[in-house]
Amino acid sequence: MIEVQEEPYRKEEILRELHPLVREWFNGKYGDFAPPQLYAIPNIMHGKNTLVSAPTGSGKTLTAFMSVLNKLIEKSLIGDLEEKVYCLYVSPLKALNNDIHRNLEEPLAELEELHGKELGIRAMVRTGDTPTSKRAAMLRKPPHILITTPESLALMLTSPKFSLKLKDVKWMILDEVHALAENKRGVDLSLSIERLQNHAGRFTRIGLSATIHPLEKVAEYVVGYEGGKPRDCRVVDVRYIKELDIKVLSPVKNIIAASQDEMSNSLYKLLDDLIQEHKTTLVFTNTRSGTERVVSHLKTRYPGRYMENIGAHHSSLSAEHRLDIEERLKKGELKVVVSSTSLELGIDIGYIDLVVLLGSPKSVARALQRIGRSGHQLHEKAKGRIIVLDRDDLVECSVLLKNAVEGRIDDIHIPENCLDVLSQQIYGIAIANREHVDNVYEMVRRSYCYRNLRREDFDSVMQYLRGDYVELEQRSVYAKIWVDDETRIMGKRGKLARVIYSTNLGTIPEESFVTVKVGEHKVGKLDEPFLERLSKGDIFVLGGKIYKFRYCRGMTCQVTPDAGPPTVPSWVSESLPLSYGLSLEIQRFRRLMEERMDKPKEDVKEWLRSYLYADENAVESIYQYFWEQHRYAMIPHDGRIVIEYNQAFKKRYIVFHSLFGRRVNDALSRAVAYAIARKERKNVAISLSDNGFYLTVKGKVQAANAFKTLTPAGLRSVLVEAIDKTEVLLRRFRHCATRSLMMLRNYKGRSKSVGRQQLGSKILLNFVRKLDPHFPILEEARREVLEDLMDVENATEVLSKIAGGEIEVREISTDIPTPFALNLIGRGYMDVMRTEDRLEFIRRMHEALLERIR
């Protein structure tokens, strides 16, 4: 049963349970318990599974380790400390693991100094970077606290020698659960934890997370299922112990009227003012290119202020550079660090008194996680400023801010029934021991991610692994396990099984750049996530020139020059998707605005002041934006999707005002485009954003009719057909094929390049399609595209609301795009025009629209 810990324990109660040495150390160093500690330490000491959700710098880590250290010290002092692992600490980042190790060494050294002699308690890190010599040393003298990653845990469970050191694990700490649970690394980890429980017996599970929702669902992920029900867990929710000081700022008074020079100068002046007013500032940009641009502009505009005291931090930079930035930040040597998303997780980066978000973070949880990096001390305010650069961002961030202050957080998406991860784990299980197939199935279903796994899906994975598809041997895919038909016992096949597994395990896909060619002439490179978005006929910009996508073979992409405009903006692969929950809140706000638009302006503005936490500039801009949309056309909202037919740009744009976030719009747009293409026999180009999508097609089509042909029950099958011949399915199939070990990245000391993997996966995909259209790894690739990349579940909910009359679909025709469409259509021109020309273009269109309204 999942229970919320409603009341904190008293300080005296906790101190009474601590060993005198630990009590003396704690009183001398801290004196008082932090809120997470008051709620959680006694639960952990009594062996209760616990999930702690609290902001960064609130004492979560010590909450988890206090009980562990207390027990190990007790054992050490009575001479009962054995040579084995008592506690496993798992986090998603190697850097975070090293950080935790340092933070454990300090209290252990202090406790030994207080005691006057060594305690002999060892904490060590074991990741993919740990040298072989250190791993061998761990076998001889294992750490009592082992700090590791999900991949290394899976490897240790398969190791015949080291797994013996895990035979009696008493605690498992899962840190940064919010960053693990929402991807396949978390799915993989959930199975490893169940394998460990089979191996070691019951242990106490402790989950640590920043802002996340719903906590009950996350608690179920941490503790898993037993007998079809979640295991017991105490949930400690102290997310709101820090006071929030958050504001949305606009660099200019009138966003739509500002020139590029005015906008740019005002932005960097505002940013510089904020940085200079604070000791240390952390700036988040959402994209790697944005991070580099901001650092470059600050250095160029203010050379005397920003040279050695500014740093960039993102995933494309070397590990050494990132570590150097983290260390200098911790020592207080940097005035400002600009990051994409890489500093969201809880690495200790010292004192930060301001977090600036350039543009929307796209979810309330992400906003709170980022802003929670400020205010290092427990009771300090978390101070954040969100800077917006267009009217859609202004509305989005204003509603986001309201939800953040009022504690409404978006739901986390946890992938379920991933058959590629399951294949890899079953192979690992077979290598470690001989097991009964039914026992393996029951163990798998104890993981939250597989609690609803159908037996037929499990059996289909087993058929693949044991080589029932003999034709696959023609493509060098061989059986990996054997199953005795009478006893139902399974085991590994082949002498190289352990080597193959250990050199190919993991869930993070290898990605690379794709060479773009016109015939034989190279014109540049694209990253794979961008290529996933392309369909035949899509238009994009590369190196300032416009190209039409034709096809891709391996890691070479063929294009032809084109006049444009682009249908896929260049930044699409880097941008974060708006959460579905926040999108519904923005739509609700739109409806509330429409209900008031016929009232006097001052009355509406007064309501805006009371409803949003917005300044006067924001109130005026938001009112004006909605007034224009209302007077010129109609306002789309949570009860109305507006389809706008527009011919302002020599091309017919069919704009769907469907503010459901990019993942839902990806599903809806592909389904509508597929329905139109199938009926009209025409090529349909798609461009999408969080606020909606538009289709471009030659000639007239009834898009609303195509939209209405989609049914909730039939959406999934339509999308399966729509993605069948696309780059996105091909690339995701490669990822799934390598995870399931159908394709080996490494074999007998040789590595297969991403290009060779991609060529091999295309051949393999075509082969598998003919062999069995429902082959488990192909089914998984489809599931990943529809459920993880897109959001077919909530797209189905939208169609259900349309079918049930909760959402009406209205059509309008315009010669000048409506205000809500202007930004969406204008984005298609972003890569073609210089920024100043694009802003001038949008401003002219806006003036023409105002003239039409008058």
Coordinates of N, CA, C and O in Angstrom, one line a residue, residues 724-822:
D724 N 5.0 3.8 -41.1 CA 5.6 2.5 -41.6 C 6.8 2.7 -42.4 O 7.8 2.0 -42.3
K725 N 6.8 3.7 -43.3 CA 7.9 3.9 -44.3 C 8.7 5.1 -43.9 O 9.4 5.7 -44.8
T726 N 8.7 5.6 -42.7 CA 9.3 6.8 -42.4 C 10.7 6.6 -41.8 O 11.0 5.5 -41.3
E727 N 11.5 7.7 -41.8 CA 12.8 7.6 -41.1 C 12.7 7.4 -39.6 O 13.6 6.7 -39.1
V728 N 11.7 8.0 -39.0 CA 11.6 7.8 -37.6 C 11.4 6.4 -37.2 O 12.1 5.9 -36.2
L729 N 10.7 5.6 -37.9 CA 10.5 4.2 -37.5 C 11.8 3.4 -37.8 O 12.3 2.6 -37.0
L730 N 12.5 3.7 -38.9 CA 13.7 3.1 -39.3 C 14.8 3.3 -38.2 O 15.5 2.4 -37.7
R731 N 14.9 4.6 -37.8 CA 16.0 4.9 -36.8 C 15.6 4.3 -35.4 O 16.5 3.8 -34.7
R732 N 14.4 4.4 -35.0 CA 13.9 3.8 -33.7 C 14.1 2.3 -33.8 O 14.4 1.6 -32.7
F733 N 13.8 1.6 -34.9 CA 14.0 0.2 -35.0 C 15.5 -0.1 -34.8 O 15.8 -1.1 -34.1
R734 N 16.4 0.7 -35.3 CA 17.8 0.4 -35.1 C 18.1 0.5 -33.6 O 18.8 -0.4 -33.0
H735 N 17.6 1.5 -32.9 CA 17.8 1.6 -31.4 C 17.3 0.4 -30.7 O 18.0 -0.2 -29.8
C736 N 16.1 -0.1 -31.1 CA 15.5 -1.2 -30.4 C 16.2 -2.5 -30.8 O 16.4 -3.4 -29.9
A737 N 16.7 -2.6 -32.0 CA 17.4 -3.8 -32.4 C 18.7 -4.0 -31.7 O 19.2 -5.1 -31.3
T738 N 19.4 -2.8 -31.4 CA 20.7 -2.9 -30.7 C 20.4 -3.2 -29.2 O 21.2 -3.9 -28.6
R739 N 19.3 -2.6 -28.6 CA 19.0 -2.9 -27.2 C 18.7 -4.3 -27.0 O 19.0 -4.9 -26.0
S740 N 18.0 -4.9 -28.0 CA 17.5 -6.3 -27.8 C 18.6 -7.3 -28.3 O 18.4 -8.5 -28.3
L741 N 19.8 -6.7 -28.7 CA 20.9 -7.5 -29.2 C 20.6 -8.3 -30.4 O 21.3 -9.3 -30.7
M742 N 19.6 -7.9 -31.2 CA 19.5 -8.4 -32.6 C 20.7 -8.0 -33.4 O 21.2 -8.7 -34.2
M743 N 21.1 -6.7 -33.2 CA 22.3 -6.2 -33.8 C 23.3 -5.9 -32.8 O 23.0 -5.3 -31.8
L744 N 24.6 -6.3 -33.0 CA 25.6 -6.2 -32.0 C 26.5 -5.0 -32.3 O 27.0 -4.9 -33.5
R745 N 26.6 -4.0 -31.4 CA 27.5 -2.9 -31.6 C 28.9 -3.3 -31.5 O 29.8 -2.7 -32.2
N746 N 29.2 -4.3 -30.7 CA 30.6 -4.8 -30.5 C 30.6 -6.3 -30.5 O 29.7 -7.0 -29.9
Y747 N 31.5 -6.8 -31.3 CA 31.6 -8.3 -31.4 C 33.1 -8.7 -31.6 O 33.8 -8.2 -32.5
K748 N 33.6 -9.5 -30.7 CA 35.0 -10.0 -30.8 C 36.0 -8.9 -30.9 O 36.9 -8.9 -31.7
G749 N 35.8 -7.9 -30.1 CA 36.7 -6.7 -30.1 C 36.6 -5.7 -31.1 O 37.3 -4.7 -31.2
R750 N 35.6 -5.9 -32.0 CA 35.4 -4.9 -33.1 C 34.1 -4.2 -32.9 O 33.1 -4.8 -32.5
S751 N 34.1 -2.9 -33.1 CA 32.9 -2.0 -33.0 C 32.3 -1.8 -34.3 O 33.0 -1.5 -35.3
K752 N 31.0 -1.8 -34.4 CA 30.3 -1.5 -35.6 C 29.9 0.0 -35.6 O 29.2 0.4 -34.6
S753 N 30.2 0.8 -36.6 CA 29.9 2.2 -36.6 C 28.4 2.4 -36.7 O 27.7 1.5 -37.1
V754 N 28.0 3.6 -36.3 CA 26.5 3.9 -36.4 C 26.1 3.8 -37.8 O 24.9 3.3 -38.1
G755 N 26.9 4.2 -38.8 CA 26.5 4.1 -40.2 C 26.3 2.6 -40.6 O 25.3 2.3 -41.3
R756 N 27.1 1.7 -40.2 CA 27.0 0.3 -40.6 C 25.8 -0.3 -39.8 O 25.0 -1.1 -40.4
Q757 N 25.6 0.2 -38.6 CA 24.4 -0.3 -37.9 C 23.1 0.2 -38.6 O 22.1 -0.6 -38.7
Q758 N 23.1 1.4 -39.1 CA 21.9 1.9 -39.8 C 21.6 1.2 -41.1 O 20.5 0.8 -41.3
L759 N 22.7 0.9 -41.8 CA 22.5 0.1 -43.1 C 22.0 -1.3 -42.7 O 21.0 -1.8 -43.4
G760 N 22.6 -1.9 -41.7 CA 22.2 -3.2 -41.3 C 20.7 -3.3 -40.8 O 20.0 -4.2 -41.1
S761 N 20.3 -2.2 -40.1 CA 19.0 -2.2 -39.5 C 17.9 -2.0 -40.6 O 16.8 -2.6 -40.5
K762 N 18.3 -1.3 -41.7 CA 17.3 -1.1 -42.8 C 17.0 -2.5 -43.5 O 15.9 -2.8 -43.7
I763 N 18.1 -3.2 -43.7 CA 18.0 -4.5 -44.3 C 17.2 -5.5 -43.4 O 16.3 -6.2 -43.8
L764 N 17.6 -5.4 -42.1 CA 16.9 -6.2 -41.1 C 15.4 -5.9 -40.9 O 14.6 -6.8 -40.8
L765 N 15.1 -4.6 -41.0 CA 13.7 -4.2 -40.8 C 12.9 -4.7 -42.0 O 11.8 -5.3 -41.8
N766 N 13.4 -4.6 -43.2 CA 12.6 -5.1 -44.3 C 12.5 -6.7 -44.3 O 11.4 -7.2 -44.6
F767 N 13.5 -7.3 -43.8 CA 13.5 -8.8 -43.6 C 12.4 -9.2 -42.6 O 11.6 -10.1 -42.8
V768 N 12.4 -8.5 -41.5 CA 11.5 -8.8 -40.4 C 10.0 -8.5 -40.7 O 9.1 -9.3 -40.4
R769 N 9.8 -7.4 -41.5 CA 8.5 -7.1 -42.0 C 7.8 -8.3 -42.7 O 6.7 -8.6 -42.5
K770 N 8.6 -8.9 -43.6 CA 8.1 -10.0 -44.4 C 8.0 -11.3 -43.5 O 7.1 -12.1 -43.7
L771 N 8.9 -11.4 -42.6 CA 9.0 -12.6 -41.7 C 7.8 -12.7 -40.8 O 7.1 -13.7 -40.7
D772 N 7.5 -11.5 -40.1 CA 6.4 -11.5 -39.2 C 6.1 -10.0 -38.9 O 6.9 -9.3 -38.2
P773 N 5.0 -9.5 -39.4 CA 4.6 -8.0 -39.2 C 4.5 -7.7 -37.7 O 4.6 -6.5 -37.3
H774 N 4.3 -8.7 -36.9 CA 4.2 -8.5 -35.4 C 5.4 -9.0 -34.6 O 5.3 -9.3 -33.4
F775 N 6.5 -9.0 -35.3 CA 7.8 -9.4 -34.6 C 8.0 -8.5 -33.4 O 7.8 -7.3 -33.5
P776 N 8.3 -9.0 -32.2 CA 8.3 -8.2 -31.0 C 9.2 -6.9 -31.0 O 8.8 -5.9 -30.5
I777 N 10.3 -7.0 -31.7 CA 11.2 -5.8 -31.7 C 10.7 -4.7 -32.7 O 10.8 -3.5 -32.4
L778 N 10.0 -5.2 -33.7 CA 9.3 -4.2 -34.6 C 8.2 -3.6 -33.9 O 7.9 -2.4 -34.0
E779 N 7.4 -4.4 -33.2 CA 6.3 -3.9 -32.4 C 6.8 -2.9 -31.4 O 6.1 -1.9 -31.1
E780 N 7.9 -3.1 -30.8 CA 8.5 -2.2 -29.8 C 8.9 -0.9 -30.4 O 8.7 0.2 -29.8
A781 N 9.5 -1.0 -31.6 CA 9.9 0.3 -32.3 C 8.6 1.1 -32.6 O 8.6 2.4 -32.4
R782 N 7.5 0.5 -33.0 CA 6.3 1.2 -33.2 C 5.8 1.8 -31.9 O 5.4 3.0 -31.9
R783 N 5.8 1.0 -30.8 CA 5.3 1.5 -29.5 C 6.2 2.7 -29.1 O 5.6 3.7 -28.6
E784 N 7.5 2.6 -29.3 CA 8.3 3.7 -28.9 C 8.0 5.0 -29.6 O 7.9 6.1 -29.0
V785 N 7.8 4.9 -30.9 CA 7.4 6.1 -31.7 C 6.1 6.7 -31.2 O 5.9 7.9 -31.0
L786 N 5.1 5.8 -31.1 CA 3.7 6.2 -30.8 C 3.5 6.7 -29.3 O 2.8 7.6 -29.1
E787 N 4.2 6.0 -28.4 CA 4.0 6.3 -27.0 C 5.0 7.2 -26.3 O 4.7 7.9 -25.4
D788 N 6.3 7.1 -26.7 CA 7.4 7.8 -26.1 C 7.7 9.1 -26.8 O 7.9 10.1 -26.2
L789 N 7.9 9.0 -28.2 CA 8.2 10.1 -29.0 C 6.9 11.0 -29.2 O 6.9 12.2 -28.9
M790 N 5.8 10.3 -29.6 CA 4.5 11.0 -29.7 C 3.8 10.7 -28.4 O 4.3 10.1 -27.5
D791 N 2.5 11.1 -28.4 CA 1.7 10.8 -27.2 C 0.3 10.3 -27.7 O -0.7 11.1 -27.7
V792 N 0.3 9.1 -28.1 CA -0.9 8.5 -28.8 C -2.1 8.4 -27.7 O -3.3 8.6 -28.1
E793 N -1.7 8.2 -26.5 CA -2.8 8.1 -25.4 C -3.6 9.4 -25.3 O -4.8 9.4 -25.3
N794 N -2.9 10.5 -25.2 CA -3.6 11.8 -25.0 C -4.2 12.3 -26.3 O -5.2 13.0 -26.3
A795 N -3.6 11.9 -27.5 CA -4.2 12.2 -28.8 C -5.5 11.5 -28.9 O -6.5 12.0 -29.4
T796 N -5.6 10.2 -28.4 CA -6.8 9.5 -28.4 C -7.9 10.1 -27.5 O -9.1 10.2 -27.9
E797 N -7.4 10.7 -26.4 CA -8.3 11.4 -25.5 C -8.9 12.6 -26.2 O -10.1 12.9 -26.0
V798 N -8.1 13.3 -27.0 CA -8.6 14.5 -27.7 C -9.7 14.1 -28.7 O -10.8 14.7 -28.7
L799 N -9.5 13.0 -29.4 CA -10.5 12.5 -30.4 C -11.7 12.0 -29.6 O -12.8 12.2 -30.2
S800 N -11.6 11.4 -28.5 CA -12.7 11.0 -27.7 C -13.6 12.2 -27.3 O -14.8 12.1 -27.3
K801 N -12.9 13.3 -26.9 CA -13.6 14.5 -26.5 C -14.4 15.1 -27.7 O -15.5 15.7 -27.6
I802 N -13.7 15.0 -28.9 CA -14.4 15.5 -30.1 C -15.6 14.7 -30.4 O -16.7 15.2 -30.6
A803 N -15.5 13.3 -30.3 CA -16.6 12.4 -30.6 C -17.7 12.6 -29.6 O -18.9 12.5 -29.9
G804 N -17.3 12.9 -28.3 CA -18.3 13.1 -27.3 C -18.9 14.5 -27.2 O -19.8 14.8 -26.3
G805 N -18.5 15.4 -28.1 CA -19.0 16.7 -28.1 C -18.4 17.7 -27.1 O -18.8 18.9 -27.0
E806 N -17.4 17.3 -26.3 CA -16.7 18.2 -25.4 C -15.9 19.2 -26.1 O -15.6 20.3 -25.6
I807 N -15.4 18.8 -27.3 CA -14.6 19.7 -28.1 C -15.2 19.9 -29.5 O -15.5 18.9 -30.1
E808 N -15.5 21.1 -29.9 CA -16.1 21.3 -31.2 C -15.0 21.6 -32.2 O -13.9 22.1 -31.8
V809 N -15.2 21.3 -33.5 CA -14.2 21.7 -34.5 C -14.9 22.7 -35.4 O -15.9 22.5 -36.0
R810 N -14.2 23.9 -35.5 CA -14.7 25.0 -36.3 C -13.8 25.3 -37.4 O -12.5 25.2 -37.3
E811 N -14.3 25.8 -38.6 CA -13.4 26.1 -39.7 C -13.6 27.6 -40.0 O -14.7 28.2 -40.0
I812 N -12.4 28.2 -40.4 CA -12.5 29.6 -40.8 C -11.5 29.8 -42.0 O -10.6 29.0 -42.2
S813 N -11.8 30.8 -42.8 CA -10.8 31.2 -43.9 C -10.3 32.6 -43.7 O -11.0 33.5 -43.3
T814 N -9.0 32.7 -43.9 CA -8.4 34.1 -43.7 C -7.4 34.3 -44.9 O -6.9 33.4 -45.5
D815 N -7.2 35.6 -45.2 CA -6.2 36.0 -46.1 C -4.9 36.5 -45.4 O -3.8 36.4 -45.9
I816 N -5.1 37.1 -44.2 CA -4.0 37.4 -43.3 C -4.1 36.4 -42.1 O -5.2 36.2 -41.6
P817 N -3.0 35.7 -41.8 CA -3.2 34.7 -40.7 C -3.7 35.4 -39.4 O -3.3 36.6 -39.1
T818 N -4.4 34.7 -38.6 CA -4.9 35.2 -37.3 C -3.7 35.4 -36.4 O -2.6 34.8 -36.6
P819 N -3.8 36.2 -35.4 CA -2.7 36.4 -34.5 C -2.1 35.1 -33.9 O -0.9 35.0 -33.8
F820 N -3.0 34.2 -33.6 CA -2.5 32.9 -33.0 C -1.8 32.1 -34.0 O -0.9 31.2 -33.7
A821 N -2.1 32.3 -35.3 CA -1.4 31.5 -36.4 C -0.2 32.2 -36.9 O 0.7 31.5 -37.5
L822 N -0.1 33.5 -36.7 CA 1.1 34.3 -37.2 C 2.4 33.7 -36.8 O 3.3 33.6 -37.6

